[in-house]
Amino acid sequence: MTAQEVRLCGLLLQEHFGDVVEKVGTHLIRSGVLTLRALAHETKLPLDLVKKSLCVLMQHGMCAFGAGRRGPAGPVEYHIICERILHMLRYPRYIYTAKSLYGDTGELIVEEILQRGQMTMSSTVKTVADRLTHNMPEGQSMDYSEVVSAFSRLVETHFLQRCPPMASAESSSSGADNTPLPAVTQPTEPEDHPELVNSDVNLRWLNCIYSGQGKRRRSSEDGEADPRAAKKAKTDSSERGDEGIYWQVNFQRFHLHFRDQAIISAVSCKLDQTSSEIVRTMLRMSEVTTPTHAAFTQALSANEIFRALPSSYNIARPILDQYLTLLVDDPMEFVGKTGDSGGGMYVVNLHRALANLARATLESVVQERFGSRSARIFRLLLRKRHLEQKQVEDFAMVPAKEAKDMLYTLLSENLVQLQLTVTTPVHASKHSLYVCAGNPQNARLLGNLIERRLYETKENKRLLEKSQRIEAILASLQATGAEAAQLTEVEEMITAPERQQLESLRHHINKLDSSENQVDETIFLLESYINSTQAPR
């Protein structure tokens, strides 16, 4: 990993888990693979804290372990899965997607599992039902069966998956066991464990245990939990029947959904809403059955597409055929035709769509940063791949001096590169320019945004805490039916300059959050295209 990517991972670990986990994780990233005692010795942290930090990282799938260099009889070695750490950038998108697809219940389910890394179904259902009940009016409660239904739909559509089995403590600590420990080097994907995304979630605990309702939270005056309630909760959990069966968020499935939404939005902007709805239907029909890195979706007949279209669009069959012909003939080539049976067989060309989206993204970045003429040169290089400087000047119809300045600017930003080409038997050489869609310092940009947001929050910590206390007092007074004069008196505890400073701070933080999301969306599109080019087709 580059130094900027290590810095970004460290910032994410610090923001979500604190300084100790950040120190352990960052050191593991730099060192590669270490044993527990070596990690504690090199970080100069107590062994107990290192153990807890590793437990946190493994709970969230960000750390893996396996047999060391000495084999199964030697000490276990740990290493970091950096990709999982970077997924924390997209946690808000995962939660928002679950909310848009499955409502508040789906949102809370995904949020709870992301916060804890992995949970049993019984624990998730109880926690989410209690949270929803807490926000309902007095006398109303959330039925467990509704939460179970949302959980089941998330599993059926592969947004949640079973956690892979982990080696037991006995087998990992036994020196006589010759079975090597699992050395997980990549995040677990659905296709690696088909049984983990089995859509049949009507298990024995699904039909017989969730007949209750959520309960409102009660806090004791001394702030300590009632030991009898804790004992009862533990007993209830043991009776659920799903002990040891944990569920986690399937990040790959969410990424496929993000990819599909980007393609649908591009079709809507290029053509119209009806065309995008046809493409949405095709993607939805094949979203579970299409392999992750496939270049095309599964072929669908026009008859199948017609039957699957939402009834609200009321598209006649001849109109659908015209739209499909328009999509096939479009230069963007989002949709392709593979046969004539069933009224015609159609596929969504995923690789071509990602290529067009990546090209449009890069062109937009160049145009915004360097102007329209630089964007013209960049598009020319994208199309021709290799050109000499004189050819760029002629084809782009830009004066030689300006073309030279623009090319060197793009070269300094690593958007284009020079390549030496041999043209004569005596090895006289020329320089050829070609496009490089490599690392445009995205990790550094994201790291700078996160650092700035954390700095703004730290500098105004006192004011933010005061605002939160006053908001809590106001909420408590409103709940008890306080008079308007009391509410006004509490609100006036924040002075006019402080209120103005708060508004400015929130505006800046919102802009930084928005910038983080936009940069991550750009990175996601470019990474998706790169992955599609590397996948076998």
Short mmCIF file of C-alpha atoms in Angstrom, two decimals, residues 43 102-103 109 112 135 212 216 272 290 298 315 396 428 456 481:
data_model
loop_
_atom_site.label_atom_id
_atom_site.label_comp_id
_atom_site.label_asym_id
_atom_site.label_seq_id
_atom_site.Cartn_x
_atom_site.Cartn_y
_atom_site.Cartn_z
CA THR A 43 3.78 -1.25 19.42
CA TYR A 102 -36.54 -1.80 2.91
CA GLY A 103 -37.60 1.24 4.92
CA ILE A 109 -30.84 -3.77 10.72
CA GLU A 112 -26.75 -2.41 13.86
CA ASN A 135 -39.42 6.02 18.91
CA GLY A 212 -43.36 -10.92 20.74
CA ARG A 216 -39.25 0.39 25.68
CA ASP A 272 -35.14 9.16 -20.92
CA THR A 290 -25.42 -12.85 -12.62
CA GLN A 298 -27.92 -13.14 -18.21
CA ILE A 315 -45.82 0.33 -21.81
CA ALA A 396 -6.93 18.61 -31.46
CA ALA A 428 16.34 6.35 -32.94
CA GLU A 456 -13.08 21.42 12.74
CA GLY A 481 -45.19 19.62 28.32
#
